[in-house]
CSV table of C-alpha atoms in Angstrom, one decimal:
chain,number,residue,atom,x,y,z
A,1,MET,CA,-9.5,-5.6,26.3
A,2,THR,CA,-6.5,-6.3,23.8
A,3,LEU,CA,-5.2,-3.7,21.8
A,4,ARG,CA,-7.3,-4.3,18.5
A,5,GLU,CA,-10.8,-4.2,20.2
A,6,GLN,CA,-9.7,-1.5,21.6
A,7,PHE,CA,-8.5,0.7,18.7
A,8,GLU,CA,-12.0,-0.6,16.9
A,9,LYS,CA,-14.1,1.0,20.1
A,10,THR,CA,-12.6,4.4,20.1
A,11,GLY,CA,-11.9,4.3,16.3
A,12,ASN,CA,-15.9,3.9,16.8
A,13,TRP,CA,-15.8,6.5,19.2
A,14,PHE,CA,-13.9,9.0,16.8
A,15,PHE,CA,-16.4,8.4,13.6
A,16,ARG,CA,-18.7,9.2,16.4
A,17,TRP,CA,-17.6,12.6,17.0
A,18,ARG,CA,-15.4,12.7,14.3
A,19,SER,CA,-16.9,16.6,12.9
A,20,TYR,CA,-16.6,17.8,16.2
A,21,LEU,CA,-13.4,16.9,18.0
A,22,PRO,CA,-11.3,19.3,16.0
A,23,LEU,CA,-12.8,21.9,18.1
A,24,ILE,CA,-10.1,20.7,21.0
A,25,LEU,CA,-7.6,22.3,18.6
A,26,PHE,CA,-9.4,26.0,18.8
A,27,PRO,CA,-7.4,27.3,22.4
A,28,VAL,CA,-4.4,26.4,21.0
A,29,LEU,CA,-5.3,28.3,16.9
A,30,LEU,CA,-6.0,31.6,19.5
A,31,LEU,CA,-2.5,30.9,21.2
A,32,ALA,CA,-1.0,30.4,17.6
A,33,LEU,CA,-3.0,33.3,15.8
A,34,ARG,CA,-0.3,35.4,18.1
A,35,GLN,CA,3.0,34.3,16.2
A,36,SER,CA,0.8,34.8,12.6
A,37,GLU,CA,2.5,37.5,11.7
A,38,PHE,CA,6.1,35.5,11.4
A,39,LEU,CA,5.4,34.5,8.3
A,40,GLU,CA,4.7,38.1,7.0
A,41,ARG,CA,7.8,39.5,8.2
A,42,ILE,CA,10.3,37.3,6.4
A,43,VAL,CA,9.0,37.3,2.7
A,44,GLY,CA,6.5,40.7,2.9
A,45,ASP,CA,2.7,41.0,1.9
A,46,PHE,CA,3.3,40.0,-1.0
A,47,GLY,CA,5.1,36.3,-0.3
A,48,GLU,CA,2.4,36.0,3.0
A,49,ASP,CA,-0.2,36.6,0.0
A,50,LEU,CA,0.4,33.9,-1.6
A,51,PHE,CA,1.1,32.0,0.9
A,52,GLU,CA,-2.5,31.9,1.8
A,53,GLY,CA,-3.3,31.4,-1.3
A,54,LEU,CA,-2.0,28.1,-1.9
A,55,ALA,CA,-3.7,27.5,1.7
A,56,LEU,CA,-6.9,28.0,0.3
A,57,ALA,CA,-6.1,26.2,-2.9
A,58,ILE,CA,-5.3,23.0,-1.0
A,59,ALA,CA,-8.1,23.3,1.4
A,60,PHE,CA,-10.4,23.8,-1.7
A,61,THR,CA,-8.5,20.7,-3.7
A,62,GLY,CA,-9.3,18.7,-0.9
A,63,LEU,CA,-13.1,19.6,-1.2
A,64,ALA,CA,-13.0,18.7,-5.4
A,65,VAL,CA,-11.9,15.1,-3.4
A,66,ARG,CA,-14.8,14.7,-1.3
A,67,CYS,CA,-17.0,15.8,-4.3
A,68,ILE,CA,-15.2,13.4,-7.2
A,69,VAL,CA,-16.2,10.9,-4.5
A,70,VAL,CA,-19.5,12.0,-3.7
A,71,GLY,CA,-20.5,12.0,-6.9
A,72,CYS,CA,-20.3,8.6,-8.0
A,73,ALA,CA,-20.8,7.2,-5.0
A,74,PRO,CA,-24.2,5.2,-4.9
A,75,ARG,CA,-26.9,5.8,-1.9
A,76,GLY,CA,-25.6,3.7,1.3
A,77,THR,CA,-22.6,4.6,1.1
A,78,SER,CA,-19.3,7.6,1.7
A,79,GLY,CA,-22.1,9.4,3.8
A,80,ARG,CA,-21.7,11.5,6.3
A,81,ASN,CA,-23.6,9.7,8.4
A,82,THR,CA,-22.5,9.6,13.1
A,83,LYS,CA,-24.6,6.9,14.5
A,84,GLY,CA,-22.6,3.5,13.7
A,85,GLN,CA,-20.4,2.4,10.6
A,86,GLN,CA,-22.7,2.0,7.0
A,87,ALA,CA,-22.3,0.2,3.5
A,88,ALA,CA,-25.2,-0.6,1.5
A,89,SER,CA,-22.0,-1.6,-0.8
A,90,LEU,CA,-18.6,-1.8,-1.0
A,91,ASN,CA,-16.7,0.8,-3.8
A,92,THR,CA,-13.5,-0.2,-5.3
A,93,THR,CA,-14.4,2.3,-8.5
A,94,GLY,CA,-13.2,5.9,-9.4
A,95,MET,CA,-11.4,7.0,-6.4
A,96,TYR,CA,-11.8,3.6,-4.3
A,97,SER,CA,-9.2,1.9,-7.0
A,98,ILE,CA,-7.2,4.3,-6.4
A,99,VAL,CA,-7.1,4.7,-2.2
A,100,ARG,CA,-9.6,3.5,0.5
A,101,HIS,CA,-10.3,6.2,2.2
A,102,PRO,CA,-10.6,9.0,-0.4
A,103,LEU,CA,-13.1,10.6,1.4
A,104,TYR,CA,-10.8,11.3,4.7
A,105,LEU,CA,-8.1,12.1,2.5
A,106,GLY,CA,-9.9,14.6,1.6
A,107,ASN,CA,-10.4,16.3,5.2
A,108,PHE,CA,-7.1,15.7,5.8
A,109,LEU,CA,-6.2,18.5,2.3
A,110,ILE,CA,-9.1,20.6,3.9
A,111,PHE,CA,-7.5,20.4,7.7
A,112,LEU,CA,-3.8,21.1,6.4
A,113,GLY,CA,-5.1,24.3,4.5
A,114,MET,CA,-6.7,25.4,7.2
A,115,ALA,CA,-3.4,24.9,9.4
A,116,LEU,CA,-1.3,26.3,6.9
A,117,PHE,CA,-3.1,29.6,6.4
A,118,THR,CA,-2.1,29.9,10.4
A,119,GLU,CA,1.3,30.4,8.9
A,120,VAL,CA,2.2,28.7,12.4
A,121,TYR,CA,4.9,25.6,12.1
A,122,TRP,CA,3.8,24.2,15.0
A,123,PHE,CA,0.6,24.7,15.2
A,124,ILE,CA,0.9,22.9,11.2
A,125,LEU,CA,3.1,19.6,13.3
A,126,VAL,CA,0.6,20.0,16.2
A,127,SER,CA,-2.9,19.4,14.0
A,128,VAL,CA,-1.7,17.1,11.3
A,129,LEU,CA,-0.7,14.8,14.2
A,130,ALA,CA,-3.7,15.0,15.7
A,131,PHE,CA,-5.6,14.1,12.6
A,132,TRP,CA,-3.3,11.4,11.9
A,133,LEU,CA,-4.1,10.2,16.1
A,134,TYR,CA,-7.7,10.1,15.2
A,135,TYR,CA,-8.5,9.3,11.8
A,136,GLU,CA,-5.8,6.3,11.8
A,137,ARG,CA,-8.0,5.0,15.2
A,138,ILE,CA,-11.4,5.6,12.6
A,139,MET,CA,-9.5,3.9,9.6
A,140,PHE,CA,-9.4,0.8,11.7
A,141,ALA,CA,-12.7,0.5,13.0
A,142,GLU,CA,-14.2,1.2,9.0
A,143,GLU,CA,-12.0,-2.0,7.8
A,144,LYS,CA,-13.1,-4.2,10.6
A,145,PHE,CA,-17.1,-3.5,9.7
A,146,LEU,CA,-16.2,-3.4,6.1
A,147,GLN,CA,-14.0,-7.4,6.7
A,148,GLU,CA,-17.0,-8.6,8.7
A,149,THR,CA,-19.1,-6.9,6.3
A,150,PHE,CA,-18.0,-8.1,3.3
A,151,GLY,CA,-15.0,-10.5,3.8
A,152,ASP,CA,-12.8,-11.8,0.9
A,153,GLU,CA,-14.7,-9.5,-1.3
A,154,PHE,CA,-12.8,-6.5,1.4
A,155,LEU,CA,-9.4,-8.5,1.6
A,156,ASP,CA,-9.0,-8.5,-2.7
A,157,TRP,CA,-9.6,-4.8,-2.8
A,158,ALA,CA,-7.4,-4.4,0.0
A,159,GLY,CA,-4.5,-6.2,-1.2
A,160,LYS,CA,-4.3,-4.2,-3.8
A,161,THR,CA,-5.2,0.4,-2.8
A,162,PRO,CA,-3.2,1.8,-0.3
A,163,ALA,CA,-5.3,3.3,2.5
A,164,PHE,CA,-4.5,7.2,2.4
A,165,VAL,CA,-1.6,7.9,-0.6
A,166,PRO,CA,-2.7,7.2,-3.3
A,167,LYS,CA,-2.0,4.8,-6.6
A,168,PHE,CA,-2.7,6.7,-9.3
A,169,ARG,CA,-2.3,3.7,-11.6
A,170,ASN,CA,-4.6,1.4,-10.6
A,171,TRP,CA,-7.9,4.1,-11.9
A,172,GLN,CA,-10.9,1.9,-12.7
A,173,ARG,CA,-13.5,4.1,-13.9
A,174,PRO,CA,-16.3,5.0,-11.5
A,175,ALA,CA,-19.3,1.7,-11.5
A,176,LEU,CA,-22.2,5.2,-11.5
A,177,PRO,CA,-21.1,8.0,-13.5
A,178,PHE,CA,-21.0,11.9,-11.9
A,179,SER,CA,-24.0,13.4,-10.7
A,180,PHE,CA,-23.1,17.5,-9.7
A,181,ARG,CA,-26.9,17.3,-8.0
A,182,ASN,CA,-25.5,14.8,-5.5
A,183,VAL,CA,-22.4,16.4,-4.7
A,184,LEU,CA,-24.6,19.7,-4.2
A,185,LYS,CA,-26.9,18.1,-1.9
A,186,ARG,CA,-23.8,16.5,0.3
A,187,GLU,CA,-21.1,18.7,0.4
A,188,TYR,CA,-22.4,22.7,1.2
A,189,SER,CA,-21.8,22.3,4.5
A,190,GLY,CA,-18.6,20.7,4.1
A,191,PHE,CA,-18.1,24.0,1.6
A,192,PHE,CA,-18.9,26.2,4.1
A,193,VAL,CA,-17.2,25.3,6.8
A,194,ILE,CA,-14.0,25.6,4.3
A,195,VAL,CA,-15.0,29.5,4.0
A,196,ALA,CA,-16.1,29.9,7.2
A,197,SER,CA,-13.0,29.1,8.6
A,198,PHE,CA,-11.0,30.5,6.2
A,199,THR,CA,-12.4,34.4,7.4
A,200,PHE,CA,-12.6,33.2,11.1
A,201,ILE,CA,-8.3,32.3,10.8
A,202,GLU,CA,-7.8,35.9,8.8
A,203,LEU,CA,-10.6,37.8,11.2
A,204,ALA,CA,-9.4,36.6,14.2
A,205,GLY,CA,-5.1,36.6,13.7
A,206,GLU,CA,-6.7,40.1,12.6
A,207,MET,CA,-8.9,41.8,15.1
A,208,PHE,CA,-8.7,40.2,18.3
A,209,VAL,CA,-5.4,38.5,18.3
A,210,VAL,CA,-3.2,41.0,16.3
A,211,GLU,CA,-5.2,43.9,18.1
A,212,VAL,CA,-5.4,45.7,14.8
A,213,PRO,CA,-8.0,48.7,15.6
A,214,LYS,CA,-11.9,47.2,14.6
A,215,GLU,CA,-11.8,50.5,11.8
A,216,ASN,CA,-9.2,48.7,9.9
A,217,ALA,CA,-10.2,45.1,10.5
A,218,PHE,CA,-11.6,44.5,7.3
A,219,GLU,CA,-9.7,47.0,5.1
A,220,ASP,CA,-9.8,43.9,2.8
A,221,LEU,CA,-13.0,43.6,1.6
A,222,PHE,CA,-12.1,40.0,0.0
A,223,TRP,CA,-12.7,38.1,2.9
A,224,PRO,CA,-16.2,39.7,4.4
A,225,ILE,CA,-17.1,39.3,0.9
A,226,PHE,CA,-16.6,35.6,0.5
A,227,PHE,CA,-17.9,34.8,3.2
A,228,PHE,CA,-20.9,36.6,2.9
A,229,VAL,CA,-21.1,34.8,-1.0
A,230,GLY,CA,-20.4,31.1,1.1
A,231,LEU,CA,-23.1,31.7,3.2
A,232,VAL,CA,-25.4,33.2,0.4
A,233,ILE,CA,-24.6,30.1,-1.8
A,234,TYR,CA,-24.3,27.4,1.5
A,235,MET,CA,-28.2,28.8,2.8
A,236,SER,CA,-29.4,28.6,-1.0
A,237,LEU,CA,-28.3,24.9,-1.0
A,238,ARG,CA,-29.4,24.1,2.2
A,239,THR,CA,-33.2,25.3,1.3
A,240,LEU,CA,-33.4,23.6,-1.9
A,241,LYS,CA,-32.3,20.3,0.0
A,242,ARG,CA,-34.8,20.2,3.1
A,243,LYS,CA,-37.6,22.3,1.3
A,244,THR,CA,-37.5,20.4,-2.5
A,245,THR,CA,-36.5,17.7,-4.5
A,246,LEU,CA,-34.4,19.5,-7.4
A,247,LEU,CA,-30.8,17.4,-5.7
A,248,ASP,CA,-32.8,14.7,-5.5
A,249,VAL,CA,-31.2,11.7,-7.9
A,250,ASP,CA,-32.2,8.4,-7.7
A,251,GLY,CA,-30.4,5.7,-6.6
A,252,ARG,CA,-27.8,7.7,-4.4
């Protein structure tokens, strides 16, 4: 098997399991949280709060990138499918006019925000390297599929559009108008992943790792309220998607 074939094979496998692969870092996360008070000791509570706010903002910026992409995507593209590569058409406008993999860019920002939230420098580096390792293979396999499917159309677009770092001067207006209903239908789970992950990291660091007495763990009510509101939004949108047609959009 050639290196190209090996890259494509592992990329397709990573593509199928991409939603679960970050869980491999879970034991490393618990180890890292034992050192999560380092920043607080250096910059104090206020400085730590600012840093945590920055991490949260980066993660939600990643979600916003995904929402911009999904809001203008036609049916059969930019999906969460896991069984194999799919593309009913080649997206080249909107976010796809400035970067070839805008959804993965959004995922990276979400992942980076979560890693930064731990405040442990070595875990941040490990997380970024792990992300790049498996998403590089996924992007390789995806582009191989797109080249075989769309031929010269893909090559022309890829020749002027960077893979991961946006080239903003290439911006072209999306072919389809933005649909907020499509975003609600397709990105509510990603929203809740962010809410649940940040809440877990915060409370795990306080309750289980730093060994703060349990009665003090919820002294700051922001995180339980943050999680509860996120859960209500998630369950509401999940119910609307599965039980009604309110979020359905023609052609999306």
